[in-house]
Tab-separated table of C-alpha atoms in Angstrom:
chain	number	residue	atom	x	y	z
A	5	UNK	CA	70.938	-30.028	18.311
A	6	UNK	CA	74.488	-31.675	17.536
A	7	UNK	CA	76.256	-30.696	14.741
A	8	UNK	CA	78.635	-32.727	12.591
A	9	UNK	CA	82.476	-32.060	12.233
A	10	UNK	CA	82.779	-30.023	9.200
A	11	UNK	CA	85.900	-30.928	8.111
A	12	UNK	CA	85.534	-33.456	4.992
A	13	UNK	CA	86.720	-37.077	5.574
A	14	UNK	CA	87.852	-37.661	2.459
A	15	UNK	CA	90.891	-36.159	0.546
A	16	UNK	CA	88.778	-34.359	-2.313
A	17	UNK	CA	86.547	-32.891	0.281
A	18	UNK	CA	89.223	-31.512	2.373
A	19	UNK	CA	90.589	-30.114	-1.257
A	20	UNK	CA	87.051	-28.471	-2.328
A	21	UNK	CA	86.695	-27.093	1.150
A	22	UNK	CA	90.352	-25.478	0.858
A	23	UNK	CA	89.403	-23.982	-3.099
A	24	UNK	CA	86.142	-22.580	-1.341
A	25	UNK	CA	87.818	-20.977	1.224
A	26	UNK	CA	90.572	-19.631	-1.270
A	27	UNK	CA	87.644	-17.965	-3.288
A	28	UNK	CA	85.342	-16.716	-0.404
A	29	UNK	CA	87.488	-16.044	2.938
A	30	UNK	CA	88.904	-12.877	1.018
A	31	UNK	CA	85.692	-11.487	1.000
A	32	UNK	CA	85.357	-11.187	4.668
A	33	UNK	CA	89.389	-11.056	5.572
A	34	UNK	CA	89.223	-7.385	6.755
A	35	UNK	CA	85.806	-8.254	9.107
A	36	UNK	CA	87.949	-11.324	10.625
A	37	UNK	CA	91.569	-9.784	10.877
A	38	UNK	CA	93.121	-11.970	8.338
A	39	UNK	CA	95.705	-11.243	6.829
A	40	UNK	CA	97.115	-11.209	3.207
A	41	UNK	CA	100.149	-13.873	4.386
A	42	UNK	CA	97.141	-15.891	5.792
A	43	UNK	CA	94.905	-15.794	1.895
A	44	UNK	CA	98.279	-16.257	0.231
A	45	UNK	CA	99.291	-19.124	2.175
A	46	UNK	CA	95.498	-20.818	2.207
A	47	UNK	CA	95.404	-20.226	-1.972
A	48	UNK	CA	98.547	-21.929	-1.707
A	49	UNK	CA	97.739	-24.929	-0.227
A	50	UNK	CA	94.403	-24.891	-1.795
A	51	UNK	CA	96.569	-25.239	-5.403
A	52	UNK	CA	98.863	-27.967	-4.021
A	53	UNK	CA	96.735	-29.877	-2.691
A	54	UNK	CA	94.847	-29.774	-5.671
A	55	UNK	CA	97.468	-30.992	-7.980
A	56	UNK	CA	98.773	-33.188	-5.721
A	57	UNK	CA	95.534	-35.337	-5.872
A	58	UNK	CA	95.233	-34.919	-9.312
A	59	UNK	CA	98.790	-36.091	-9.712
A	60	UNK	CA	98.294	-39.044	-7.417
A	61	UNK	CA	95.074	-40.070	-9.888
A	62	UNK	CA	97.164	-39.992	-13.116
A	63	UNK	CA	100.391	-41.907	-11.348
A	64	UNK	CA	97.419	-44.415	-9.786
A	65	UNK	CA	96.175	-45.185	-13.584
A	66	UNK	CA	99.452	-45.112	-15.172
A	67	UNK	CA	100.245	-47.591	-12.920
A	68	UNK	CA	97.353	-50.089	-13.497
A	69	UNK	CA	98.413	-49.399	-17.449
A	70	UNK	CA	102.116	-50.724	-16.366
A	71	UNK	CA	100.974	-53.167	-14.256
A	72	UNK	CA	98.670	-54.553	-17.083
A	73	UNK	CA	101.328	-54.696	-19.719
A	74	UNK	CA	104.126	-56.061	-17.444
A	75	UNK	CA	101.445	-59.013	-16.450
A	76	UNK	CA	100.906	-59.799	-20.881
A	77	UNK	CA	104.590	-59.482	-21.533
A	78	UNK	CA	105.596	-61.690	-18.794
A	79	UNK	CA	102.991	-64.276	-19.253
A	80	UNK	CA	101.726	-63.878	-22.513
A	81	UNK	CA	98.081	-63.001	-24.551
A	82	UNK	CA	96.653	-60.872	-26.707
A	83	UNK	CA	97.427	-56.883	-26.992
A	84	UNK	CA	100.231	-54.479	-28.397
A	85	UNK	CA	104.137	-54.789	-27.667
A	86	UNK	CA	104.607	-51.385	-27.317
A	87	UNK	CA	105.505	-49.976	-23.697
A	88	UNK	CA	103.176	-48.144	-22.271
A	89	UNK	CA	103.701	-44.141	-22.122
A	90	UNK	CA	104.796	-42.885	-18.736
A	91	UNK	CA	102.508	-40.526	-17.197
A	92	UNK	CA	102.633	-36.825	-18.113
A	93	UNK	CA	102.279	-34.636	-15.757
A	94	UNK	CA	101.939	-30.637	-16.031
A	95	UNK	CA	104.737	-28.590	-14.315
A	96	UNK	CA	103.832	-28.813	-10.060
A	97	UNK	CA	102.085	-26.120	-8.879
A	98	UNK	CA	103.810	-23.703	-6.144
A	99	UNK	CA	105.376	-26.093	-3.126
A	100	UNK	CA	104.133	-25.667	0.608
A	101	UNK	CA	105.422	-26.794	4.461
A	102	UNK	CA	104.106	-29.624	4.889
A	103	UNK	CA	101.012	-30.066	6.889
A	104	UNK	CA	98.251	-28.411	5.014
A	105	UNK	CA	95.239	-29.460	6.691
A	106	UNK	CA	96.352	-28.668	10.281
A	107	UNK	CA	97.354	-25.484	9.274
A	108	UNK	CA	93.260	-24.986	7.684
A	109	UNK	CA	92.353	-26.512	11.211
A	110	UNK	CA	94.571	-23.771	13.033
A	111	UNK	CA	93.179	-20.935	10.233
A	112	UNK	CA	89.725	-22.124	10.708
A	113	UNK	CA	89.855	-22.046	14.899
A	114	UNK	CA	91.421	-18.288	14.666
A	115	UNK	CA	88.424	-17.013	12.175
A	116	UNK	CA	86.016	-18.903	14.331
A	117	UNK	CA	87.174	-17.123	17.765
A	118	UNK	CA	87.059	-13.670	15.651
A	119	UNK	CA	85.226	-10.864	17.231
A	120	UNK	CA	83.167	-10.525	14.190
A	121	UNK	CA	82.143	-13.749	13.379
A	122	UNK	CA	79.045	-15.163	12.465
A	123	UNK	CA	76.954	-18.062	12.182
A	124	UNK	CA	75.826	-16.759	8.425
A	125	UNK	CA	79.933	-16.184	7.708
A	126	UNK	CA	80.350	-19.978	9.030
A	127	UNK	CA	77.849	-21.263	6.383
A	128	UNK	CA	78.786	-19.079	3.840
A	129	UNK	CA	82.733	-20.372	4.084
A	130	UNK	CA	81.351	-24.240	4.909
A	131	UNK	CA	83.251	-24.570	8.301
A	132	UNK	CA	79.722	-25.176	10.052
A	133	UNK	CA	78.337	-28.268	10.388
A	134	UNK	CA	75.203	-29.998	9.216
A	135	UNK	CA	72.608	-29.852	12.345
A	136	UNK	CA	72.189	-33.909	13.057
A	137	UNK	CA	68.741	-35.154	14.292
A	138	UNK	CA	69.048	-37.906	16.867
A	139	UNK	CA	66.243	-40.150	17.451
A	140	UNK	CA	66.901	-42.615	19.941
A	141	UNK	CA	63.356	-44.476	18.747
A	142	UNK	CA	64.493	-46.005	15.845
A	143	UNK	CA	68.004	-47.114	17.439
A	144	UNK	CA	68.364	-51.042	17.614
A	145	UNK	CA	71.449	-52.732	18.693
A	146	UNK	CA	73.402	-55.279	16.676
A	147	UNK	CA	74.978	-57.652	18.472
A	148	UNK	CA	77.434	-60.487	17.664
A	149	UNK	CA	78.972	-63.113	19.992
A	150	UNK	CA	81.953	-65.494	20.474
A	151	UNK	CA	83.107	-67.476	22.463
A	152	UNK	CA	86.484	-66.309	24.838
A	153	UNK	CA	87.370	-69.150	27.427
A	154	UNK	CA	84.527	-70.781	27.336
A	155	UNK	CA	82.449	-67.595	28.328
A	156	UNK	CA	80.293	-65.756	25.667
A	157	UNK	CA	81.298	-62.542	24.689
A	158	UNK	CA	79.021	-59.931	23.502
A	159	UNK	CA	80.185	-57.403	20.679
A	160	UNK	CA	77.848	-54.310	19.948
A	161	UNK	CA	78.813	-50.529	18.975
A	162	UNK	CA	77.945	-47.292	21.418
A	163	UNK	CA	77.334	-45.217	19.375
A	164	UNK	CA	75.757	-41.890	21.181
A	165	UNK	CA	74.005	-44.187	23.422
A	166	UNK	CA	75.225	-44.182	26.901
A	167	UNK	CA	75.034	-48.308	27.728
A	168	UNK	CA	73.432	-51.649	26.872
A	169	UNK	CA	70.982	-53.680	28.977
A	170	UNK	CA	71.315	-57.521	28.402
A	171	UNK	CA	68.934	-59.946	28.639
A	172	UNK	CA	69.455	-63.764	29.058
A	173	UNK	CA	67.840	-66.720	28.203
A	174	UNK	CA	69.790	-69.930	29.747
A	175	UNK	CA	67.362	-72.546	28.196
A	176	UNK	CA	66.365	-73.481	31.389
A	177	UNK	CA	62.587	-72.825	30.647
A	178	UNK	CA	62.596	-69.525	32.362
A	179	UNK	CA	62.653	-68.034	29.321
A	180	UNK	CA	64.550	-64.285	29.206
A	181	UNK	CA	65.770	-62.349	32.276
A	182	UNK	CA	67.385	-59.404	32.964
A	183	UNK	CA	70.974	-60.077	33.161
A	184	UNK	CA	73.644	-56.398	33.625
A	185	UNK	CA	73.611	-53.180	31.975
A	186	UNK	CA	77.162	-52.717	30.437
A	187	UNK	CA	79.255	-49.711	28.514
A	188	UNK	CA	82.113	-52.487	27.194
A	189	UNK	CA	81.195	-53.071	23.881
A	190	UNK	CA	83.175	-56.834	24.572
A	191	UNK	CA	81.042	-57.580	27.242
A	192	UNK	CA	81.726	-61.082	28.600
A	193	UNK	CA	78.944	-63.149	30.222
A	194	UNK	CA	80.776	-64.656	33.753
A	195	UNK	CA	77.955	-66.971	34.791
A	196	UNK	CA	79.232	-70.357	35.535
A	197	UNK	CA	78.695	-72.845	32.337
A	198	UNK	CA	76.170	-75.507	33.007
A	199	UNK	CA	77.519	-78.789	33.599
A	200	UNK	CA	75.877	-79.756	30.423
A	201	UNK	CA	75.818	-78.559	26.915
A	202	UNK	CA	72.909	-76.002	26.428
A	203	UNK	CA	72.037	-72.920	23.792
A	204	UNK	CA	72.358	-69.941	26.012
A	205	UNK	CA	70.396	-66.627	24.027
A	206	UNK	CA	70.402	-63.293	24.108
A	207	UNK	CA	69.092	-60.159	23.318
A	208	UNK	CA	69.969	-56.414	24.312
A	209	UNK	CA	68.539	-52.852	23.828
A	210	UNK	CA	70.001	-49.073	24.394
A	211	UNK	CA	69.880	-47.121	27.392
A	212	UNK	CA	69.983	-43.299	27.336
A	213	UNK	CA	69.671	-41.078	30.476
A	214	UNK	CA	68.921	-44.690	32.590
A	215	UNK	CA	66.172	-45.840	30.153
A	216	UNK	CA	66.191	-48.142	27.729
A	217	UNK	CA	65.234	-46.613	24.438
A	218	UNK	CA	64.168	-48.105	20.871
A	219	UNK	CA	64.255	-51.512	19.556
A	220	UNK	CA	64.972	-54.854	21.177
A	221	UNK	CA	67.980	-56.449	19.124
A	222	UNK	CA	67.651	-59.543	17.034
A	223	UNK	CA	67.656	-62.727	19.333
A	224	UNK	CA	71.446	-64.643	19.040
A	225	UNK	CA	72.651	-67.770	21.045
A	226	UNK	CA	75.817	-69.497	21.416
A	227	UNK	CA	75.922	-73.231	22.928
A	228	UNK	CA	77.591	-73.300	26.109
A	229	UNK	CA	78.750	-76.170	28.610
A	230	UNK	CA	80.197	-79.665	28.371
């Protein structure tokens, strides 16, 4: 089964996943050949990073506070004349090169590729992934549509499916047909316009391995012609 990246997307993730690693990677630094300039640096950049978030958040709310009391004494209202304190911050912890979380990347690929490495090490320092169940049965496209040149233009996301198979009604009567199988997810319809105005609908559903799989999308239509 797939796994997910396990690199956090967000900043305090990536800084929880650098204090783990601080606290645990020691434990098994002799078993992956890493070295003390290696822990030192990571419990480094574990600590700067750190404070350098937690810096951010009191400059980010000292700065709404400012922002607040400039906006009263400039225009007027109720509240205090006093300035506002400036934020207080405690002494900065050690400073680092810049580039912390490629150099965890590069750490993590080394202890990864160690002769001694194991699945149960991976989970235990959270570099492994979660295991992610696919099931293409439930997948249902969503599909949106404008209008480029006069043509329609069908907008719909991938995802892990490998194309889309679109269907067309031209309200002729003939009700939906089979019209291409695309993998542009601004997939533009080239059949002439009718000389006429006239609601042209669609509808599309996945294809995986060369078969469509799970749920027809929701029905849309766009009017078309003159």
């Amino acid at each position: 089964m797939a796994k997910s990246y396990y690199m956090p997307k967000d900043d305090s993730g990536k800084a929880e996943l650098l204090e783990h690693l601080a606290t645990r990677l020691p434990i098994y630094a002799d078993l992956l050949e890493i070295s003390a300039v290696d822990i030192t640096s990571l419990q480094a950049d574990a600590a700067a990073l750190r404070y350098t978030l937690s810096a951010y958040n009191v400059v980010q709310a000292n700065a709404r506070l400012w922002t607040a009391f400039k906006n009263l004494q400039r225009d007027g209202g109720t509240g205090t004349t006093a300035y506002p304190q400036a934020a207080n911050l405690p002494a900065p912890a050690q400073a680092v090169p810049l580039g912390i979380i490629p150099r965890l990347s590069g750490l993590i690929a080394r202890i990864k590729t160690a002769r001694n490495y194991s699945d149960a090490i991976g989970q235990d320092l959270n570099i492994v992934g979660t295991t992610q169940i696919v099931d293409p049965s439930s997948w249902k496209p969503v599909i949106d549509i404008s209008l480029t040149a006069g043509r329609p233009t069908l907008q719909w996301s991938k995802g892990t499916a490998d194309s889309i198979e679109v269907w067309a009604d031209r309200g002729d009567d003939k009700g939906f047909h089979f019209y291409a199988v695309t993998t542009d997810p601004n997939f533009t319809d080239t059949t002439v316009s009718p000389a006429s105005a006239a609601l042209w609908k669609y509808k599309a559903i996945y294809r995986l391995r060369d078969e469509q799989v799970g749920n027809w999308s929701d029905v849309i239509s766009v009017a078309v012609g003159t």
